[in-house]
Coordinates of C-alpha atoms in Angstrom, one line a residue:
Chain A
M1 CA -176.4 6.4 -57.0
K2 CA -177.3 7.6 -53.5
K3 CA -180.8 8.8 -53.0
E4 CA -180.3 12.1 -51.3
Y5 CA -183.3 14.2 -52.5
V6 CA -187.0 14.3 -52.9
I7 CA -189.2 16.5 -55.0
G8 CA -192.6 18.0 -54.0
V9 CA -195.2 19.1 -56.5
D10 CA -198.1 21.1 -55.4
L11 CA -200.7 20.8 -58.2
G12 CA -203.1 23.8 -57.9
G13 CA -205.9 25.0 -60.0
T14 CA -203.9 28.0 -61.3
K15 CA -200.3 27.1 -60.8
I16 CA -197.9 24.2 -60.2
L17 CA -195.3 24.7 -57.5
T18 CA -192.4 22.3 -57.4
A19 CA -189.4 22.1 -55.2
L20 CA -186.3 19.9 -54.7
S21 CA -185.3 19.3 -51.2
D22 CA -182.8 17.1 -49.3
L23 CA -184.0 14.4 -47.0
E24 CA -184.3 16.8 -44.1
G25 CA -186.7 19.0 -46.1
N26 CA -184.3 21.8 -46.9
I27 CA -185.4 23.3 -50.2
L28 CA -182.6 23.7 -52.7
K29 CA -184.5 24.9 -55.7
R30 CA -188.1 25.9 -56.5
S31 CA -190.0 26.1 -59.8
R32 CA -193.3 27.6 -60.6
V33 CA -195.5 27.6 -63.7
L34 CA -199.0 28.8 -64.4
V35 CA -201.3 26.1 -65.6
G36 CA -202.8 28.6 -68.1
D37 CA -206.2 28.4 -69.8
V38 CA -205.7 25.1 -71.6
K39 CA -206.4 22.6 -68.8
D40 CA -206.3 19.1 -70.0
K41 CA -204.4 16.0 -69.1
D42 CA -201.5 16.4 -71.6
T43 CA -201.0 20.1 -70.8
V44 CA -200.9 19.5 -67.0
V45 CA -198.7 16.5 -67.2
T46 CA -196.3 18.3 -69.5
K47 CA -196.1 21.2 -67.2
I48 CA -195.5 19.0 -64.2
K49 CA -192.6 17.4 -66.0
E50 CA -191.2 20.9 -67.0
T51 CA -191.1 22.0 -63.4
I52 CA -189.4 18.8 -62.3
E53 CA -186.8 19.1 -65.1
Q54 CA -186.2 22.7 -64.1
V55 CA -185.3 22.0 -60.5
I56 CA -183.2 19.1 -61.5
E57 CA -181.3 21.0 -64.2
E58 CA -180.7 24.1 -62.2
T59 CA -179.3 22.1 -59.2
E60 CA -177.3 19.7 -61.4
V61 CA -178.9 16.9 -59.3
D62 CA -179.4 13.6 -61.2
L63 CA -182.9 12.3 -61.2
E64 CA -181.5 9.0 -60.1
Q65 CA -180.6 10.8 -56.8
V66 CA -184.2 11.5 -56.2
A67 CA -185.8 9.0 -53.8
G68 CA -189.4 10.0 -54.7
I69 CA -191.7 12.7 -55.9
G70 CA -194.6 13.7 -53.7
L71 CA -197.6 15.1 -55.5
G72 CA -200.2 17.1 -53.7
C73 CA -203.5 17.2 -55.6
P74 CA -207.1 18.1 -55.0
G75 CA -209.2 14.9 -54.5
P76 CA -210.9 12.5 -54.9
L77 CA -208.0 10.2 -55.5
D78 CA -206.9 6.6 -55.3
I79 CA -203.6 7.0 -53.6
E80 CA -202.2 3.5 -54.0
E81 CA -203.1 3.3 -57.7
G82 CA -202.1 6.9 -58.4
L83 CA -205.4 7.7 -59.8
I84 CA -206.9 11.2 -59.9
H85 CA -210.6 10.6 -60.1
H86 CA -211.6 14.2 -60.7
T87 CA -210.2 17.7 -60.1
P88 CA -212.8 20.4 -60.8
N89 CA -210.2 23.1 -61.6
L90 CA -207.9 21.1 -63.8
N91 CA -210.2 18.9 -65.9
L92 CA -208.4 15.8 -64.8
D93 CA -210.8 12.9 -64.9
D94 CA -209.6 9.4 -64.1
V95 CA -206.0 10.2 -64.9
N96 CA -203.4 7.7 -63.6
I97 CA -200.6 10.1 -62.7
K98 CA -198.2 7.4 -61.8
D99 CA -198.5 6.0 -65.3
E100 CA -198.3 9.5 -66.9
L101 CA -195.0 10.2 -65.0
S102 CA -193.6 6.7 -65.3
D103 CA -190.9 7.8 -67.8
L104 CA -189.3 9.7 -64.9
N105 CA -188.4 6.3 -63.3
T106 CA -188.9 7.7 -59.9
P107 CA -191.5 6.6 -57.3
I108 CA -194.5 8.9 -57.3
F109 CA -196.4 9.4 -54.1
L110 CA -199.8 10.9 -54.7
E111 CA -201.5 12.6 -51.8
N112 CA -204.7 14.7 -51.3
D113 CA -203.6 18.4 -51.0
A114 CA -205.2 18.9 -47.6
N115 CA -203.5 15.8 -46.3
A116 CA -200.2 16.9 -47.8
A117 CA -200.6 20.2 -46.0
A118 CA -201.3 18.4 -42.7
L119 CA -198.1 16.3 -43.3
G120 CA -196.2 19.5 -44.1
E121 CA -197.2 21.1 -40.8
Q122 CA -196.5 17.9 -38.9
W123 CA -193.0 17.4 -40.4
F124 CA -191.8 21.0 -40.7
G125 CA -194.3 23.4 -39.1
S126 CA -196.6 23.8 -36.1
G127 CA -197.4 20.0 -35.9
K128 CA -193.9 18.9 -35.1
G129 CA -194.0 16.1 -32.5
A130 CA -197.8 15.6 -32.5
E131 CA -198.9 12.0 -33.0
N132 CA -202.6 12.8 -33.1
M133 CA -203.2 16.0 -34.9
I134 CA -205.9 17.7 -36.8
Y135 CA -204.9 20.1 -39.5
I136 CA -207.7 22.5 -40.4
T137 CA -207.4 25.1 -43.2
V138 CA -210.1 27.8 -43.2
S139 CA -210.2 30.0 -46.3
T140 CA -212.7 29.9 -49.1
G141 CA -213.8 26.6 -47.7
I142 CA -212.8 24.4 -44.7
G143 CA -210.5 21.5 -45.4
G144 CA -208.4 19.3 -43.2
G145 CA -206.2 16.3 -42.7
V146 CA -206.3 14.0 -39.8
I147 CA -203.0 12.5 -38.4
I148 CA -203.5 9.5 -36.2
N149 CA -200.7 7.6 -34.5
G150 CA -198.3 9.6 -36.6
D151 CA -199.7 8.9 -40.0
I152 CA -202.3 10.5 -42.3
Y153 CA -205.6 8.6 -41.9
H154 CA -206.9 8.0 -45.4
G155 CA -210.1 6.0 -44.7
T156 CA -211.6 3.3 -46.8
S157 CA -211.4 5.0 -50.2
D158 CA -208.9 7.7 -49.5
G159 CA -211.7 10.1 -48.7
A160 CA -211.4 10.6 -45.0
G161 CA -210.9 14.1 -43.4
E162 CA -213.7 15.9 -45.0
I163 CA -214.1 17.8 -41.7
G164 CA -215.5 20.9 -43.5
H165 CA -218.6 18.9 -44.4
M166 CA -219.7 18.0 -40.9
T167 CA -223.2 19.3 -40.5
L168 CA -222.8 22.2 -38.1
D169 CA -226.4 23.3 -38.0
P170 CA -229.1 20.9 -39.3
N171 CA -231.6 23.7 -39.5
S172 CA -229.5 26.0 -41.6
V173 CA -230.7 27.0 -45.1
V174 CA -227.2 27.9 -46.2
K175 CA -226.3 25.6 -49.0
C176 CA -222.8 24.2 -49.2
G177 CA -220.9 23.5 -52.4
C178 CA -221.1 19.8 -51.6
G179 CA -224.9 19.9 -51.8
N180 CA -225.6 19.6 -48.1
F181 CA -227.1 22.5 -46.0
G182 CA -225.5 23.9 -42.9
C183 CA -222.0 22.3 -43.4
W184 CA -219.2 23.7 -41.1
E185 CA -217.6 25.0 -44.3
A186 CA -220.8 26.8 -45.3
L187 CA -221.1 28.6 -42.0
A188 CA -217.6 29.1 -40.6
S189 CA -215.3 29.7 -43.6
G190 CA -213.9 32.9 -45.1
T191 CA -216.7 32.7 -47.5
A192 CA -219.2 32.7 -44.6
L193 CA -217.5 35.6 -43.0
S194 CA -217.7 37.5 -46.3
R195 CA -221.4 36.7 -46.5
L196 CA -222.0 38.0 -43.0
G197 CA -220.1 41.2 -43.9
Q198 CA -222.1 41.7 -47.0
E199 CA -225.3 41.1 -45.1
A200 CA -224.3 43.7 -42.5
L201 CA -223.8 46.3 -45.3
K202 CA -227.1 45.4 -46.9
A203 CA -228.8 45.9 -43.5
E204 CA -227.1 49.3 -43.4
E205 CA -225.4 48.6 -40.2
D206 CA -223.0 51.3 -39.0
T207 CA -219.6 49.8 -39.7
M208 CA -216.2 50.7 -41.0
I209 CA -216.5 47.8 -43.4
D210 CA -218.4 50.3 -45.6
D211 CA -215.4 52.6 -45.9
L212 CA -213.1 49.8 -46.9
V213 CA -214.9 48.8 -50.1
D214 CA -216.5 50.5 -53.1
E215 CA -219.1 47.8 -53.7
I216 CA -220.7 45.4 -51.3
S217 CA -219.5 42.5 -53.4
E218 CA -215.9 43.4 -52.5
V219 CA -216.5 42.5 -48.9
D220 CA -214.4 39.4 -48.3
G221 CA -213.3 37.8 -45.1
A222 CA -210.1 39.8 -45.1
V223 CA -212.0 43.1 -45.2
V224 CA -214.1 42.1 -42.2
A225 CA -211.0 41.0 -40.3
K226 CA -209.3 44.3 -41.2
A227 CA -212.3 46.3 -39.8
A228 CA -212.3 44.0 -36.7
A229 CA -208.6 44.6 -36.1
K230 CA -209.5 48.3 -36.0
E231 CA -212.1 47.5 -33.3
D232 CA -215.1 48.1 -35.5
E233 CA -217.9 46.7 -33.3
V234 CA -220.0 45.2 -36.1
A235 CA -217.0 43.5 -37.6
L236 CA -215.9 42.2 -34.2
E237 CA -219.4 40.8 -33.7
L238 CA -219.1 39.0 -37.0
M239 CA -215.7 37.6 -36.1
N240 CA -217.3 36.4 -32.8
T241 CA -220.0 34.6 -34.8
I242 CA -217.4 32.8 -36.9
A243 CA -215.3 32.0 -33.9
E244 CA -218.2 30.4 -32.1
R245 CA -219.0 28.3 -35.2
L246 CA -215.3 27.3 -35.5
G247 CA -215.2 26.5 -31.8
T248 CA -218.4 24.4 -32.1
G249 CA -216.9 22.3 -34.9
L250 CA -213.6 22.0 -33.2
A251 CA -215.3 20.9 -29.9
S252 CA -216.9 18.0 -31.8
L253 CA -213.6 17.0 -33.4
I254 CA -211.9 17.1 -30.0
N255 CA -214.6 14.8 -28.5
I256 CA -214.3 12.4 -31.5
F257 CA -210.5 12.4 -31.9
N258 CA -208.9 13.4 -28.5
P259 CA -206.0 15.1 -30.4
S260 CA -203.0 16.6 -28.7
R261 CA -202.8 19.4 -31.3
I262 CA -205.0 21.3 -33.8
V263 CA -203.0 23.2 -36.4
F264 CA -205.1 26.0 -37.8
G265 CA -204.2 27.3 -41.3
G266 CA -205.7 29.1 -44.2
G267 CA -206.4 32.8 -44.7
V268 CA -208.8 33.1 -41.7
S269 CA -206.1 31.8 -39.4
N270 CA -204.3 35.1 -39.9
S271 CA -206.9 36.6 -37.7
W272 CA -206.4 34.0 -34.9
S273 CA -205.8 36.7 -32.3
L274 CA -209.3 38.0 -33.0
L275 CA -210.8 34.6 -32.9
E276 CA -208.9 32.8 -30.2
D277 CA -210.9 33.8 -27.0
K278 CA -214.3 33.0 -28.4
V279 CA -213.0 29.8 -30.0
W280 CA -211.7 28.6 -26.7
E281 CA -214.8 29.8 -24.8
T282 CA -216.9 27.7 -27.1
I283 CA -214.6 24.6 -26.8
E284 CA -214.7 24.8 -23.1
A285 CA -218.5 24.9 -23.1
R286 CA -218.9 22.1 -25.6
A287 CA -216.0 19.7 -25.4
M288 CA -215.5 17.3 -22.6
D289 CA -213.1 18.9 -20.0
S290 CA -210.8 15.9 -19.9
L291 CA -210.3 16.1 -23.6
A292 CA -210.2 19.9 -24.0
E293 CA -207.4 20.2 -21.5
K294 CA -205.2 17.8 -23.5
V295 CA -205.3 19.8 -26.8
E296 CA -203.6 22.9 -27.9
I297 CA -204.5 25.0 -31.0
I298 CA -201.6 26.5 -32.9
P299 CA -201.7 28.7 -36.0
A300 CA -200.0 27.0 -39.0
E301 CA -196.5 28.0 -39.7
L302 CA -195.9 27.3 -43.4
G303 CA -198.2 29.9 -44.9
S304 CA -198.4 29.8 -48.7
D305 CA -195.5 27.3 -48.7
V306 CA -197.7 24.6 -47.1
G307 CA -198.7 23.0 -50.4
V308 CA -195.2 22.3 -51.8
V309 CA -193.6 21.6 -48.4
G310 CA -196.6 19.2 -47.8
A311 CA -195.8 17.4 -51.0
I312 CA -192.2 17.1 -49.9
A313 CA -193.4 15.7 -46.6
A314 CA -195.7 13.3 -48.4
A315 CA -192.7 11.9 -50.2
L316 CA -190.5 11.8 -47.1
A317 CA -193.4 10.0 -45.1
H318 CA -193.2 7.2 -47.6
I319 CA -189.5 7.0 -48.0
K320 CA -188.6 7.2 -44.3
K321 CA -191.3 4.8 -43.1
Chain B
M1 CA -198.0 -24.3 -19.6
K2 CA -199.6 -23.5 -22.9
K3 CA -201.7 -20.3 -23.1
E4 CA -204.9 -21.5 -24.6
Y5 CA -207.5 -19.3 -23.0
V6 CA -208.5 -15.7 -22.3
I7 CA -210.9 -14.2 -19.8
G8 CA -213.2 -11.3 -20.4
V9 CA -214.6 -9.2 -17.7
D10 CA -217.4 -6.7 -18.3
L11 CA -217.5 -4.3 -15.4
G12 CA -220.9 -2.7 -15.3
G13 CA -222.6 -0.4 -12.9
T14 CA -224.9 -3.1 -11.5
K15 CA -223.2 -6.4 -12.5
I16 CA -220.0 -8.0 -13.4
L17 CA -220.1 -10.5 -16.3
T18 CA -217.1 -12.7 -16.8
A19 CA -216.4 -15.4 -19.3
L20 CA -213.6 -17.8 -20.1
S21 CA -213.0 -18.4 -23.8
D22 CA -210.5 -20.2 -26.0
L23 CA -208.3 -18.2 -28.4
E24 CA -211.0 -18.3 -31.1
G25 CA -213.5 -16.6 -28.7
N26 CA -215.6 -19.7 -28.0
I27 CA -217.0 -19.2 -24.5
L28 CA -216.5 -22.2 -22.2
K29 CA -217.9 -20.8 -19.0
R30 CA -219.6 -17.7 -17.8
S31 CA -220.0 -16.1 -14.4
R32 CA -222.1 -13.2 -13.2
V33 CA -222.4 -11.3 -9.9
L34 CA -224.3 -8.3 -8.9
V35 CA -222.2 -5.5 -7.6
G36 CA -224.7 -4.8 -4.9
D37 CA -225.1 -1.6 -2.9
V38 CA -221.7 -1.4 -1.4
K39 CA -219.7 0.1 -4.3
D40 CA -216.2 0.7 -3.3
K41 CA -212.8 -0.3 -4.6
D42 CA -212.3 -3.3 -2.3
T43 CA -215.8 -4.7 -2.9
V44 CA -215.5 -4.3 -6.7
V45 CA -212.0 -5.9 -6.9
T46 CA -213.1 -8.8 -4.7
K47 CA -216.1 -9.5 -6.8
I48 CA -214.0 -9.3 -10.0
K49 CA -211.7 -11.9 -8.6
E50 CA -214.6 -14.1 -7.5
T51 CA -216.0 -14.2 -11.0
I52 CA -212.6 -15.1 -12.4
E53 CA -212.0 -17.8 -9.9
Q54 CA -215.4 -19.2 -10.6
V55 CA -214.9 -19.6 -14.4
I56 CA -211.5 -21.1 -13.7
E57 CA -212.6 -23.6 -11.1
E58 CA -215.7 -24.7 -12.9
T59 CA -213.7 -25.5 -16.1
E60 CA -210.7 -26.9 -14.3
V61 CA -208.5 -24.6 -16.4
D62 CA -205.3 -23.5 -14.7
L63 CA -204.9 -19.7 -14.5
E64 CA -201.5 -20.3 -16.0
Q65 CA -203.2 -21.4 -19.2
V66 CA -204.9 -18.0 -19.4
A67 CA -203.0 -15.6 -21.8
G68 CA -204.7 -12.5 -20.6
I69 CA -207.7 -10.9 -19.0
G70 CA -209.6 -8.2 -20.9
L71 CA -211.5 -5.8 -18.7
G72 CA -214.1 -3.6 -20.2
C73 CA -214.8 -0.6 -18.0
P74 CA -216.6 2.7 -18.2
G75 CA -214.1 5.6 -18.7
P76 CA -212.1 7.8 -18.4
L77 CA -209.1 5.4 -18.2
D78 CA -205.4 5.3 -18.7
I79 CA -205.2 2.1 -20.6
E80 CA -201.4 1.5 -20.6
E81 CA -201.2 2.2 -16.9
G82 CA -204.3 0.3 -16.0
L83 CA -205.7 3.3 -14.3
I84 CA -209.5 3.8 -13.9
H85 CA -209.7 7.6 -13.4
H86 CA -213.4 7.6 -12.5
T87 CA -216.5 5.5 -12.9
P88 CA -219.7 7.3 -11.8
N89 CA -221.7 4.1 -11.1
L90 CA -219.0 2.2 -9.2
N91 CA -217.2 4.8 -7.1
L92 CA -213.9 3.9 -8.5
D93 CA -211.6 6.9 -8.5
D94 CA -208.0 6.6 -9.6
V95 CA -207.9 2.9 -9.1
N96 CA -205.0 1.1 -10.7
I97 CA -206.7 -2.2 -11.6
K98 CA -203.6 -3.8 -12.9
D99 CA -202.0 -3.4 -9.5
E100 CA -205.2 -4.5 -7.8
L101 CA -205.3 -7.7 -9.8
S102 CA -201.5 -8.3 -9.9
D103 CA -201.8 -11.4 -7.6
L104 CA -203.5 -13.2 -10.5
N105 CA -200.1 -13.1 -12.3
T106 CA -201.9 -12.7 -15.6
P107 CA -201.7 -9.8 -18.0
I108 CA -204.6 -7.4 -17.6
F109 CA -205.8 -5.5 -20.6
L110 CA -208.0 -2.6 -19.6
E111 CA -210.3 -1.2 -22.3
N112 CA -213.1 1.4 -22.3
D113 CA -216.4 -0.4 -22.4
A114 CA -217.6 1.2 -25.7
N115 CA -214.3 0.4 -27.3
A116 CA -214.5 -3.2 -26.1
A117 CA -217.9 -3.5 -27.6
A118 CA -216.6 -2.2 -30.9
L119 CA -213.8 -4.8 -30.8
G120 CA -216.4 -7.5 -29.9
E121 CA -218.4 -6.7 -32.9
Q122 CA -215.3 -6.5 -35.1
W123 CA -213.9 -9.8 -34.0
F124 CA -217.1 -11.8 -33.6
G125 CA -220.1 -9.8 -34.8
S126 CA -221.3 -7.5 -37.5
G127 CA -217.9 -5.9 -37.9
K128 CA -216.0 -8.9 -39.1
G129 CA -213.5 -8.0 -41.8
A130 CA -214.0 -4.2 -41.5
E131 CA -210.7 -2.3 -41.2
N132 CA -212.3 1.1 -40.8
M133 CA -215.4 0.8 -38.7
I134 CA -217.5 2.9 -36.4
Y135 CA -219.4 1.1 -33.7
I136 CA -222.3 3.2 -32.4
T137 CA -224.5 2.1 -29.5
V138 CA -227.7 4.1 -29.0
S139 CA -229.6 3.4 -25.8
T140 CA -229.9 5.7 -22.8
G141 CA -227.0 7.6 -24.4
I142 CA -224.9 7.4 -27.5
G143 CA -221.5 5.8 -27.2
G144 CA -219.1 4.5 -29.7
G145 CA -215.8 3.1 -30.7
V146 CA -213.7 3.9 -33.7
I147 CA -211.7 1.2 -35.4
I148 CA -209.0 2.6 -37.7
N149 CA -206.8 0.4 -39.8
G150 CA -207.9 -2.6 -37.9
D151 CA -207.3 -1.2 -34.4
I152 CA -209.2 0.8 -31.8
Y153 CA -208.2 4.4 -32.0
H154 CA -207.6 5.6 -28.5
G155 CA -206.5 9.2 -29.0
T156 CA -204.0 11.2 -27.0
S157 CA -205.3 10.3 -23.5
D158 CA -207.5 7.3 -24.2
G159 CA -210.5 9.5 -24.6
A160 CA -211.3 9.3 -28.3
G161 CA -214.6 8.1 -29.7
E162 CA -217.0 10.3 -27.7
I163 CA -219.1 10.5 -30.8
G164 CA -222.3 11.0 -28.8
H165 CA -221.0 14.4 -27.7
M166 CA -220.7 15.9 -31.1
T167 CA -222.8 19.0 -31.1
L168 CA -225.7 18.1 -33.4
D169 CA -227.6 21.3 -33.1
P170 CA -225.8 24.4 -31.7
N171 CA -229.1 26.2 -31.1
S172 CA -230.7 23.4 -29.1
V173 CA -231.7 24.1 -25.5
V174 CA -231.6 20.4 -24.6
K175 CA -228.8 19.9 -22.0
C176 CA -226.7 16.8 -22.2
G177 CA -225.3 14.9 -19.2
C178 CA -221.8 16.2 -20.3
G179 CA -222.8 19.8 -19.7
N180 CA -223.0 20.8 -23.4
F181 CA -226.3 21.6 -25.1
G182 CA -227.5 19.9 -28.3
C183 CA -225.2 16.9 -28.2
W184 CA -226.1 14.0 -30.6
E185 CA -226.7 11.9 -27.5
A186 CA -229.1 14.5 -26.1
L187 CA -231.1 14.6 -29.3
A188 CA -231.0 11.2 -30.9
S189 CA -230.7 8.6 -28.0
G190 CA -233.4 6.4 -26.5
T191 CA -233.7 9.1 -23.8
A192 CA -234.4 11.6 -26.5
L193 CA -237.0 9.3 -28.1
S194 CA -238.6 8.9 -24.6
R195 CA -238.7 12.7 -24.2
L196 CA -240.4 13.2 -27.5
G197 CA -243.0 10.5 -26.6
Q198 CA -243.7 12.1 -23.3
E199 CA -244.0 15.5 -25.0
A200 CA -246.5 14.1 -27.4
L201 CA -248.7 12.8 -24.6
K202 CA -248.5 16.1 -22.7
A203 CA -249.6 17.8 -25.9
E204 CA -252.5 15.4 -25.9
E205 CA -251.7 14.1 -29.3
D206 CA -253.9 11.2 -30.5
T207 CA -251.5 8.2 -30.2
M208 CA -251.5 4.6 -29.2
I209 CA -248.6 5.4 -26.9
D210 CA -251.2 6.6 -24.4
D211 CA -252.7 3.1 -24.3
L212 CA -249.4 1.5 -23.6
V213 CA -248.6 3.2 -20.3
D214 CA -250.4 4.2 -17.1
E215 CA -248.2 7.3 -16.5
I216 CA -246.6 9.7 -18.9
S217 CA -243.3 9.0 -17.1
E218 CA -243.4 5.4 -18.2
V219 CA -243.0 6.3 -21.9
D220 CA -239.5 5.2 -22.8
G221 CA -237.9 4.6 -26.2
A222 CA -239.2 1.0 -26.4
V223 CA -242.8 2.1 -25.8
V224 CA -242.6 4.6 -28.7
A225 CA -241.0 2.0 -30.9
K226 CA -243.7 -0.5 -30.0
A227 CA -246.4 2.0 -31.0
A228 CA -244.5 2.8 -34.2
A229 CA -244.3 -0.9 -35.1
K230 CA -248.1 -1.0 -34.9
E231 CA -248.1 1.9 -37.4
D232 CA -249.2 4.6 -34.9
E233 CA -248.7 7.7 -36.9
V234 CA -247.5 10.0 -34.1
A235 CA -245.0 7.3 -33.0
L236 CA -243.8 6.8 -36.6
E237 CA -243.3 10.6 -36.9
L238 CA -241.2 10.6 -33.7
M239 CA -239.1 7.6 -35.0
N240 CA -238.6 9.6 -38.1
T241 CA -237.3 12.6 -36.1
I242 CA -234.9 10.4 -34.3
A243 CA -233.8 8.7 -37.5
E244 CA -233.1 12.1 -39.2
R245 CA -231.0 13.1 -36.2
L246 CA -229.2 9.8 -36.3
G247 CA -228.6 10.2 -40.0
T248 CA -227.3 13.7 -39.6
G249 CA -224.7 12.6 -37.1
L250 CA -223.8 9.5 -39.1
A251 CA -223.4 11.6 -42.3
S252 CA -220.8 13.8 -40.4
L253 CA -218.9 10.7 -39.2
I254 CA -218.9 9.3 -42.8
N255 CA -217.5 12.6 -44.1
I256 CA -214.8 12.6 -41.4
F257 CA -213.9 8.9 -41.3
N258 CA -214.8 7.4 -44.7
P259 CA -215.6 4.1 -42.9
S260 CA -216.5 0.9 -44.8
R261 CA -218.9 -0.2 -42.1
I262 CA -221.0 1.3 -39.3
V263 CA -222.2 -1.2 -36.7
F264 CA -225.3 0.0 -34.9
G265 CA -226.0 -1.4 -31.5
G266 CA -227.9 -0.6 -28.3
G267 CA -231.6 -0.8 -27.5
V268 CA -232.6 1.7 -30.2
S269 CA -231.0 -0.5 -32.9
N270 CA -233.7 -3.1 -32.3
S271 CA -236.0 -0.7 -34.2
W272 CA -233.5 -0.5 -37.2
S273 CA -236.2 -1.5 -39.7
L274 CA -238.3 1.5 -38.6
L275 CA -235.4 3.9 -38.8
E276 CA -233.4 2.6 -41.7
D277 CA -235.1 4.5 -44.6
K278 CA -235.0 7.9 -43.0
V279 CA -231.4 7.4 -41.7
W280 CA -230.3 6.6 -45.3
E281 CA -232.3 9.4 -46.8
T282 CA -230.6 11.8 -44.5
I283 CA -227.1 10.3 -45.1
E284 CA -227.7 10.6 -48.9
A285 CA -228.6 14.2 -48.5
R286 CA -225.8 15.2 -46.1
A287 CA -222.8 13.0 -46.7
M288 CA -220.6 13.2 -49.8
D289 CA -221.8 10.7 -52.4
S290 CA -218.4 9.1 -53.0
L291 CA -218.1 8.4 -49.2
A292 CA -221.8 7.4 -48.6
E293 CA -221.6 4.8 -51.3
K294 CA -218.6 3.1 -49.7
V295 CA -220.3 2.5 -46.3
E296 CA -222.8 -0.1 -45.1
I297 CA -224.8 0.2 -41.8
I298 CA -225.4 -3.1 -40.1
P299 CA -227.2 -3.8 -36.8
A300 CA -225.0 -5.2 -34.1
E301 CA -225.0 -8.9 -33.6
L302 CA -223.9 -9.6 -30.1
G303 CA -226.8 -8.0 -28.2
S304 CA -226.4 -8.1 -24.4
D305 CA -223.4 -10.3 -24.8
V306 CA -221.4 -7.4 -26.4
G307 CA -219.8 -6.3 -23.1
V308 CA -218.2 -9.6 -22.1
V309 CA -217.4 -10.7 -25.7
G310 CA -215.9 -7.3 -26.2
A311 CA -213.7 -7.8 -23.1
I312 CA -212.6 -11.1 -24.6
A313 CA -211.8 -9.4 -27.9
A314 CA -209.8 -6.7 -26.1
A315 CA -207.6 -9.5 -24.6
L316 CA -207.3 -11.3 -27.9
A317 CA -206.4 -8.0 -29.7
H318 CA -203.4 -7.6 -27.5
I319 CA -202.4 -11.2 -27.5
K320 CA -202.7 -11.9 -31.2
K321 CA -201.1 -8.6 -32.2

């Protein structure tokens, strides 16, 4: 039977998003289930299979027509083996997902979720045509995927691309989730913006942010961005601080990778117009001119679809290679 | 005629080192000329040809038996085109070296000098067998070459690998030669160590460094290292500072690249035994555990031979591909 389809599965901490697409990435059917409170291997595997069966049944496609299933999953992983070493939000520890899904008789292509997102943007979003591209997603944390000579760069043990854990400021006392202090993620993510906003309120600064929340703890990155969009000066200053920190990290990546494109996704990228000038000002000050002039920074296109589209791209990347 | 040899040319600011080797990298003959004071295109090209002719004549090899000539050169370059955009120490601006050497009728493989050094260590030195390797050379500056999946990663415009120009400390007021402030190179190179040593003398600290020089300006990195090797406490503290800064940058590179090996060359690497503990302590604090445990750091093997051996490796990398 002709292999005319692929399936992408975006395995998240709260939900599983699955989609069936043709070999051009056109999505024919989607399926979505909540993981629920019982998070163990059997539950997660059963729910993955349910979503796959659903897209198959509802399109009347035969599983034999599916060339492969891309599975985007939080790391650390062993991609070749299909091993999920650990996922904090799903209680999967040393689960071989290829083995667990072997009864589907379809090739399974495991990929780190940030790498899958990078592939998604490269195949179907803002990364189209870029051979050397850095995908950066800035939301609660900072994640990324590095595409080199057209392919995801996985590194020695499938752990490359932890760009959010570059040390941005070695003297910083802000502790990162990874254990290090002063990581890019700790200082330039949406969480960092939220922290700056909360600190501004605690310092009783005169800002509209105050009017947008009932409690200081409600100040998240989006609230600060909202106040900045309304030209609140304190909020604009905080956005500038984040933009400078983003630009500093990006300048280092530009000097290291000489990419042609940086695709900027995640919640904070929705405020790109407020960040752009300061990000570029910082890059121009800190990156080598000959490299800075070769790169463009483009907001991501796929939005909340990036996970499942990325999983589809991960499958296509294997099949079409 | 059978192609049994390659030639490597290491084009430096003061001298040109050339060597003829067999296809296993065994050097049969070397040649060396000083560039001299007249540094212009014609002089440099003539001297390159002289060194090549010399190794050919003295070995009675026919140039037709030479499969290719690797040329290691300071950047920025266009490698495919053979274009040297600019070399500060040689007054070469937009010189097409392939055209200039076309009368040799032998393929010319241009390579950035730091990348060539990385290839040299990978083929014949401490990098043997490493598919994902970072070569770092710490002397006056910090340079490097990144080997990914077995090959040098060149980036979009042959400018990748400027690892010395990562921003190490965004609040630093130390200006780097590149124009940025707080680059890794500005804070962790031999020049930085020299500066720390000179500052210690100016602050009249009680240190053996004082006895090793007549003038404060004579304090270079090697002098500080010498005092540290004799267990001078001030000098040991300065070495620790440099080691911590080296470790911070290396931790970021480990998080980004997940390499299996880091090869550490340049003058400062001669003091590896004095730096090693603090470098690793810093990496363990700042890099992700799963990535730190996959990497080894090994001092470079080739010493002052790295340039010409690297140029030979650059030729072999093309020929044997």
